[in-house]
Backbone as JSON Lines, residues from 0, in Angstrom:
{"i":0,"aa":"M","n":[0.87,-1.23,0.01],"ca":[-0.05,0.01,0.01],"c":[0.86,1.29,0.01]}
{"i":1,"aa":"Q","n":[2.06,1.22,0.55],"ca":[2.9,2.44,0.65],"c":[3.55,2.73,-0.7]}
{"i":2,"aa":"R","n":[3.75,1.75,-1.53],"ca":[4.4,1.93,-2.83],"c":[3.67,2.94,-3.77]}
{"i":3,"aa":"P","n":[2.36,2.76,-3.87],"ca":[1.78,3.74,-4.88],"c":[1.77,5.28,-4.43]}
{"i":4,"aa":"R","n":[1.71,5.51,-3.09],"ca":[1.91,6.8,-2.67],"c":[3.38,7.34,-2.9]}
{"i":5,"aa":"F","n":[4.31,6.45,-2.7],"ca":[5.65,6.94,-3.0],"c":[5.81,7.25,-4.43]}
{"i":6,"aa":"L","n":[5.3,6.36,-5.22],"ca":[5.44,6.61,-6.75],"c":[4.93,7.91,-7.04]}
{"i":7,"aa":"G","n":[3.66,8.25,-6.41],"ca":[3.04,9.57,-6.69],"c":[3.87,10.74,-6.35]}
{"i":8,"aa":"R","n":[4.64,10.58,-5.18],"ca":[5.6,11.65,-4.7],"c":[6.64,11.78,-5.7]}
{"i":9,"aa":"L","n":[7.14,10.69,-6.18],"ca":[8.23,10.77,-7.16],"c":[7.75,11.37,-8.46]}
{"i":10,"aa":"S","n":[6.59,11.19,-8.87],"ca":[6.09,11.83,-10.09],"c":[5.93,13.29,-9.8]}
{"i":11,"aa":"L","n":[5.5,13.71,-8.69],"ca":[5.38,15.12,-8.38],"c":[6.66,15.79,-8.27]}
{"i":12,"aa":"D","n":[7.75,15.08,-7.73],"ca":[9.0,15.65,-7.68],"c":[9.59,15.94,-9.06]}
{"i":13,"aa":"R","n":[9.36,14.94,-9.87],"ca":[9.84,14.99,-11.29],"c":[9.08,16.08,-12.07]}
{"i":14,"aa":"F","n":[7.83,16.22,-11.75],"ca":[7.03,17.35,-12.24],"c":[7.54,18.67,-11.78]}
{"i":15,"aa":"G","n":[7.87,18.77,-10.6],"ca":[8.45,20.06,-9.89],"c":[9.79,20.43,-10.62]}
{"i":16,"aa":"I","n":[10.63,19.43,-10.94],"ca":[11.95,19.58,-11.59],"c":[11.58,20.26,-12.95]}
{"i":17,"aa":"G","n":[10.71,19.54,-13.71],"ca":[10.36,20.05,-15.05],"c":[9.84,21.33,-15.08]}
{"i":18,"aa":"L","n":[8.86,21.66,-14.15],"ca":[8.27,22.94,-14.0],"c":[9.28,24.07,-13.81]}
{"i":19,"aa":"S","n":[10.29,23.69,-12.88],"ca":[11.34,24.72,-12.59],"c":[12.1,24.92,-13.88]}
{"i":20,"aa":"G","n":[12.45,24.03,-14.67],"ca":[13.13,24.05,-15.95],"c":[12.31,24.98,-16.81]}
{"i":21,"aa":"L","n":[11.05,24.75,-17.04],"ca":[10.13,25.56,-17.9],"c":[10.15,26.88,-17.47]}
{"i":22,"aa":"C","n":[10.21,27.23,-16.13],"ca":[10.1,28.58,-15.63],"c":[11.39,29.28,-16.12]}
{"i":23,"aa":"A","n":[12.56,28.6,-15.86],"ca":[13.86,29.18,-16.26],"c":[13.96,29.49,-17.81]}
{"i":24,"aa":"V","n":[13.39,28.6,-18.68],"ca":[13.21,28.79,-19.96],"c":[12.38,29.93,-20.39]}
{"i":25,"aa":"H","n":[11.31,30.08,-19.62],"ca":[10.32,31.21,-19.82],"c":[11.09,32.45,-19.59]}
{"i":26,"aa":"C","n":[11.93,32.55,-18.51],"ca":[12.6,33.83,-18.18],"c":[13.61,34.16,-19.2]}
{"i":27,"aa":"V","n":[14.35,33.22,-19.65],"ca":[15.36,33.56,-20.64],"c":[14.72,33.94,-22.02]}
{"i":28,"aa":"A","n":[13.55,33.26,-22.41],"ca":[12.89,33.47,-23.72],"c":[12.23,34.9,-23.59]}
{"i":29,"aa":"S","n":[11.69,35.12,-22.46],"ca":[11.09,36.52,-22.35],"c":[12.1,37.61,-22.43]}
{"i":30,"aa":"I","n":[13.2,37.48,-21.94],"ca":[14.17,38.56,-21.97],"c":[14.65,38.61,-23.42]}
{"i":31,"aa":"L","n":[14.87,37.55,-24.02],"ca":[15.43,37.54,-25.49],"c":[14.36,38.14,-26.41]}
{"i":32,"aa":"L","n":[13.1,37.56,-26.28],"ca":[12.04,37.97,-27.23],"c":[11.57,39.51,-26.99]}
{"i":33,"aa":"V","n":[11.41,40.0,-25.83],"ca":[11.09,41.27,-25.52],"c":[12.26,42.29,-25.79]}
{"i":34,"aa":"G","n":[13.53,41.81,-25.32],"ca":[14.64,42.81,-25.38],"c":[15.13,42.87,-26.76]}
{"i":35,"aa":"A","n":[15.24,41.74,-27.52],"ca":[15.78,41.75,-28.87],"c":[14.9,42.05,-30.04]}
{"i":36,"aa":"V","n":[13.73,41.45,-29.83],"ca":[12.76,41.52,-30.98],"c":[11.67,42.62,-30.62]}
{"i":37,"aa":"G","n":[11.37,42.73,-29.27],"ca":[10.29,43.67,-28.97],"c":[8.83,43.16,-29.02]}
{"i":38,"aa":"I","n":[8.79,41.82,-29.04],"ca":[7.41,41.27,-29.13],"c":[7.08,40.47,-27.86]}
{"i":39,"aa":"G","n":[5.75,40.37,-27.51],"ca":[5.35,39.5,-26.44],"c":[5.35,40.03,-25.17]}
{"i":40,"aa":"G","n":[5.8,41.32,-24.93],"ca":[6.01,41.82,-23.65],"c":[4.87,41.73,-22.73]}
{"i":41,"aa":"H","n":[3.61,42.04,-23.17],"ca":[2.46,41.96,-22.28],"c":[2.17,40.54,-21.82]}
{"i":42,"aa":"A","n":[2.22,39.64,-22.67],"ca":[1.85,38.15,-22.43],"c":[3.09,37.53,-21.53]}
{"i":43,"aa":"L","n":[4.27,37.8,-22.04],"ca":[5.35,37.02,-21.37],"c":[5.72,37.55,-20.11]}
{"i":44,"aa":"L","n":[5.69,38.88,-19.83],"ca":[6.03,39.49,-18.68],"c":[4.93,39.76,-17.67]}
{"i":45,"aa":"S","n":[3.81,39.14,-17.94],"ca":[2.57,39.35,-17.01],"c":[2.86,38.89,-15.62]}
{"i":46,"aa":"P","n":[2.58,39.68,-14.62],"ca":[2.73,39.27,-13.29],"c":[1.97,38.11,-12.87]}
{"i":47,"aa":"D","n":[0.76,37.96,-13.58],"ca":[-0.12,36.76,-13.24],"c":[0.6,35.42,-13.58]}
{"i":48,"aa":"I","n":[1.42,35.45,-14.62],"ca":[2.21,34.15,-14.95],"c":[3.14,33.81,-13.82]}
{"i":49,"aa":"H","n":[3.79,34.83,-13.31],"ca":[4.73,34.65,-12.17],"c":[4.05,34.26,-10.89]}
{"i":50,"aa":"K","n":[2.92,34.87,-10.68],"ca":[2.09,34.45,-9.46],"c":[1.67,33.07,-9.52]}
{"i":51,"aa":"F","n":[1.14,32.69,-10.71],"ca":[0.72,31.29,-10.87],"c":[1.81,30.17,-10.68]}
{"i":52,"aa":"G","n":[2.97,30.69,-11.27],"ca":[4.11,29.74,-11.07],"c":[4.65,29.51,-9.54]}
{"i":53,"aa":"L","n":[4.53,30.63,-8.91],"ca":[4.81,30.6,-7.47],"c":[3.9,29.77,-6.75]}
{"i":54,"aa":"V","n":[2.55,29.92,-6.99],"ca":[1.52,29.18,-6.37],"c":[1.75,27.63,-6.62]}
{"i":55,"aa":"L","n":[2.07,27.4,-7.94],"ca":[2.41,25.84,-8.33],"c":[3.55,25.44,-7.6]}
{"i":56,"aa":"A","n":[4.68,26.13,-7.46],"ca":[5.82,25.73,-6.74],"c":[5.57,25.54,-5.24]}
{"i":57,"aa":"L","n":[4.67,26.33,-4.69],"ca":[4.33,26.08,-3.36],"c":[3.49,24.87,-3.14]}
{"i":58,"aa":"L","n":[2.61,24.51,-4.01],"ca":[1.67,23.31,-3.94],"c":[2.47,22.12,-4.16]}
{"i":59,"aa":"I","n":[3.26,22.1,-5.14],"ca":[3.91,20.88,-5.55],"c":[5.11,20.69,-4.45]}
{"i":60,"aa":"G","n":[5.74,21.72,-4.09],"ca":[7.0,21.6,-3.15],"c":[6.24,21.06,-1.82]}
{"i":61,"aa":"G","n":[5.1,21.75,-1.48],"ca":[4.53,21.32,-0.1],"c":[4.06,19.87,-0.16]}
{"i":62,"aa":"A","n":[3.49,19.46,-1.31],"ca":[3.03,18.1,-1.43],"c":[4.18,16.99,-1.42]}
{"i":63,"aa":"T","n":[5.33,17.42,-1.96],"ca":[6.43,16.35,-2.04],"c":[7.48,16.68,-0.96]}
{"i":64,"aa":"I","n":[8.15,17.81,-1.04],"ca":[9.34,18.08,-0.24],"c":[8.76,18.34,1.28]}
{"i":65,"aa":"G","n":[7.6,18.99,1.37],"ca":[7.22,19.3,2.82],"c":[6.77,18.01,3.45]}
{"i":66,"aa":"L","n":[5.96,17.22,2.85],"ca":[5.46,16.0,3.48],"c":[6.67,15.02,3.7]}
{"i":67,"aa":"A","n":[7.5,14.96,2.8],"ca":[8.69,14.09,3.01],"c":[9.47,14.52,4.19]}
{"i":68,"aa":"A","n":[9.65,15.73,4.47],"ca":[10.36,16.33,5.66],"c":[9.6,16.07,6.92]}
{"i":69,"aa":"L","n":[8.28,16.08,6.89],"ca":[7.45,15.77,8.03],"c":[7.61,14.31,8.42]}
{"i":70,"aa":"R","n":[7.62,13.44,7.3],"ca":[7.68,12.0,7.57],"c":[9.07,11.57,7.96]}
{"i":71,"aa":"S","n":[10.06,12.02,7.39],"ca":[11.49,11.61,7.53],"c":[12.28,12.3,8.49]}
{"i":72,"aa":"G","n":[11.77,13.57,8.8],"ca":[12.71,14.39,9.62],"c":[13.79,15.08,8.98]}
{"i":73,"aa":"R","n":[14.03,14.87,7.72],"ca":[15.08,15.4,6.93],"c":[14.7,16.62,6.4]}
{"i":74,"aa":"R","n":[15.15,17.82,6.93],"ca":[14.65,19.14,6.56],"c":[15.47,19.83,5.56]}
{"i":75,"aa":"G","n":[16.7,19.3,5.15],"ca":[17.59,19.85,4.16],"c":[16.92,20.28,2.81]}
{"i":76,"aa":"P","n":[16.21,19.3,2.15],"ca":[15.43,19.74,1.01],"c":[14.4,20.81,1.09]}
{"i":77,"aa":"L","n":[13.76,20.83,2.33],"ca":[12.64,21.7,2.6],"c":[13.28,23.23,2.77]}
{"i":78,"aa":"V","n":[14.49,23.25,3.41],"ca":[15.15,24.51,3.63],"c":[15.68,25.08,2.23]}
{"i":79,"aa":"L","n":[16.21,24.2,1.37],"ca":[16.61,24.55,0.04],"c":[15.52,25.04,-0.78]}
{"i":80,"aa":"G","n":[14.42,24.28,-0.66],"ca":[13.23,24.65,-1.48],"c":[12.64,26.03,-1.01]}
{"i":81,"aa":"G","n":[12.56,26.12,0.26],"ca":[12.07,27.35,0.77],"c":[12.88,28.53,0.53]}
{"i":82,"aa":"A","n":[14.16,28.38,0.39],"ca":[15.06,29.56,-0.1],"c":[14.7,29.88,-1.54]}
{"i":83,"aa":"G","n":[14.47,28.74,-2.34],"ca":[14.2,29.04,-3.76],"c":[12.86,29.76,-3.84]}
{"i":84,"aa":"V","n":[11.85,29.35,-3.14],"ca":[10.51,29.96,-3.19],"c":[10.63,31.4,-2.69]}
{"i":85,"aa":"A","n":[11.4,31.69,-1.65],"ca":[11.63,33.19,-1.21],"c":[12.27,34.03,-2.31]}
{"i":86,"aa":"L","n":[13.25,33.41,-3.1],"ca":[13.74,34.17,-4.11],"c":[12.78,34.49,-5.17]}
{"i":87,"aa":"M","n":[12.0,33.42,-5.5],"ca":[10.92,33.65,-6.54],"c":[9.93,34.7,-6.09]}
{"i":88,"aa":"A","n":[9.58,34.71,-4.8],"ca":[8.59,35.7,-4.2],"c":[9.26,37.07,-4.34]}
{"i":89,"aa":"G","n":[10.5,37.17,-4.04],"ca":[11.16,38.35,-4.12],"c":[11.27,39.01,-5.51]}
{"i":90,"aa":"A","n":[11.33,38.12,-6.5],"ca":[11.3,38.48,-7.82],"c":[10.05,39.15,-8.25]}
{"i":91,"aa":"I","n":[8.91,38.56,-7.8],"ca":[7.59,39.07,-8.05],"c":[7.41,40.38,-7.31]}
{"i":92,"aa":"A","n":[7.93,40.64,-6.21],"ca":[7.71,41.89,-5.45],"c":[8.43,43.08,-6.18]}
{"i":93,"aa":"G","n":[9.46,42.86,-6.97],"ca":[10.08,43.98,-7.66],"c":[9.66,44.15,-9.03]}
{"i":94,"aa":"P","n":[10.24,45.28,-9.67],"ca":[9.96,45.5,-11.02],"c":[10.62,44.55,-12.02]}
{"i":95,"aa":"H","n":[10.04,44.4,-13.26],"ca":[10.65,43.61,-14.27],"c":[11.98,44.11,-14.62]}
{"i":96,"aa":"G","n":[12.92,43.2,-14.94],"ca":[14.31,43.59,-15.29],"c":[15.24,42.52,-14.98]}
{"i":97,"aa":"P","n":[16.49,42.84,-15.19],"ca":[17.59,41.84,-14.93],"c":[17.59,41.31,-13.51]}
{"i":98,"aa":"V","n":[17.28,42.15,-12.45],"ca":[17.3,41.57,-11.05],"c":[16.27,40.53,-10.93]}
{"i":99,"aa":"E","n":[15.04,40.83,-11.55],"ca":[13.92,39.81,-11.34],"c":[14.33,38.53,-12.04]}
{"i":100,"aa":"A","n":[14.95,38.57,-13.22],"ca":[15.32,37.43,-13.95],"c":[16.33,36.53,-13.17]}
{"i":101,"aa":"V","n":[17.34,37.27,-12.57],"ca":[18.31,36.49,-11.79],"c":[17.58,35.9,-10.51]}
{"i":102,"aa":"L","n":[16.88,36.74,-9.79],"ca":[16.16,36.12,-8.59],"c":[15.41,34.91,-8.98]}
{"i":103,"aa":"T","n":[14.61,35.05,-10.16],"ca":[13.67,34.0,-10.43],"c":[14.47,32.79,-10.97]}
{"i":104,"aa":"I","n":[15.44,32.89,-11.83],"ca":[16.25,31.74,-12.24],"c":[16.88,31.14,-11.02]}
{"i":105,"aa":"S","n":[17.44,31.93,-10.14],"ca":[18.14,31.26,-9.01],"c":[17.18,30.66,-8.09]}
{"i":106,"aa":"G","n":[15.96,31.26,-7.85],"ca":[14.98,30.5,-7.14],"c":[14.57,29.2,-7.69]}
{"i":107,"aa":"V","n":[14.18,29.18,-8.98],"ca":[13.77,27.96,-9.65],"c":[14.82,26.86,-9.54]}
{"i":108,"aa":"T","n":[16.14,27.24,-9.7],"ca":[17.25,26.4,-9.62],"c":[17.26,25.68,-8.33]}
{"i":109,"aa":"L","n":[17.14,26.54,-7.19],"ca":[17.13,25.99,-5.83],"c":[15.95,25.03,-5.6]}
{"i":110,"aa":"V","n":[14.72,25.4,-6.13],"ca":[13.65,24.46,-5.97],"c":[13.76,23.14,-6.77]}
{"i":111,"aa":"A","n":[14.31,23.29,-7.96],"ca":[14.74,21.99,-8.65],"c":[15.68,21.13,-7.96]}
{"i":112,"aa":"A","n":[16.72,21.82,-7.37],"ca":[17.71,21.06,-6.67],"c":[17.09,20.39,-5.34]}
{"i":113,"aa":"A","n":[16.22,21.07,-4.79],"ca":[15.59,20.49,-3.57],"c":[14.77,19.3,-3.92]}
{"i":114,"aa":"H","n":[14.01,19.33,-5.14],"ca":[13.21,18.14,-5.57],"c":[14.15,17.03,-5.96]}
{"i":115,"aa":"V","n":[15.4,17.28,-6.54],"ca":[16.37,16.29,-6.83],"c":[16.94,15.62,-5.55]}
{"i":116,"aa":"W","n":[17.17,16.48,-4.62],"ca":[17.63,16.07,-3.3],"c":[16.57,15.21,-2.58]}
{"i":117,"aa":"N","n":[15.36,15.6,-2.69],"ca":[14.27,14.79,-2.11],"c":[14.24,13.49,-2.81]}
{"i":118,"aa":"L","n":[14.31,13.37,-4.05],"ca":[14.25,12.18,-4.78],"c":[15.4,11.18,-4.45]}
{"i":119,"aa":"R","n":[16.5,11.78,-4.26],"ca":[17.75,11.04,-3.78],"c":[17.54,10.42,-2.43]}
{"i":120,"aa":"L","n":[17.0,11.3,-1.49],"ca":[16.84,10.72,-0.09],"c":[15.86,9.68,-0.06]}
{"i":121,"aa":"H","n":[14.8,9.73,-0.79],"ca":[13.77,8.72,-0.73],"c":[14.15,7.47,-1.52]}
{"i":122,"aa":"R","n":[14.98,7.55,-2.39],"ca":[15.5,6.34,-3.15],"c":[16.48,5.58,-2.2]}
{"i":123,"aa":"C","n":[17.14,6.27,-1.24],"ca":[17.96,5.71,-0.41],"c":[17.34,4.91,0.74]}
{"i":124,"aa":"T","n":[16.06,5.32,1.07],"ca":[15.26,4.79,2.1],"c":[14.47,3.55,1.67]}
{"i":125,"aa":"I","n":[14.42,3.33,0.44],"ca":[13.48,2.15,0.0],"c":[14.35,0.83,-0.1]}
């Protein structure tokens, strides 16, 4: 009975890693398209996209990393993921620009690393 739950958490961790990668690609593509070509600024730089991404990061991270930390007592991935989410939230609070991009990309990198760490911890305990 424990196995299907574990597989579900693994899938969510993998989804979180993929979502973090998509967010980083979105940031870089937005900078390139808006800065170099001047198109898509309204859609690509919408604060709503960033808020939605932050909510997804919180939900998926809470469901995987948070629950794993509660069950195992290993808080490392939770601390790392929390730092990443904090950077992402800081990016939303400021104006669009290079600082926002650096904060967001740094944040999603930390969140992805926390998911990878979480996956590795759980593979070791099976």
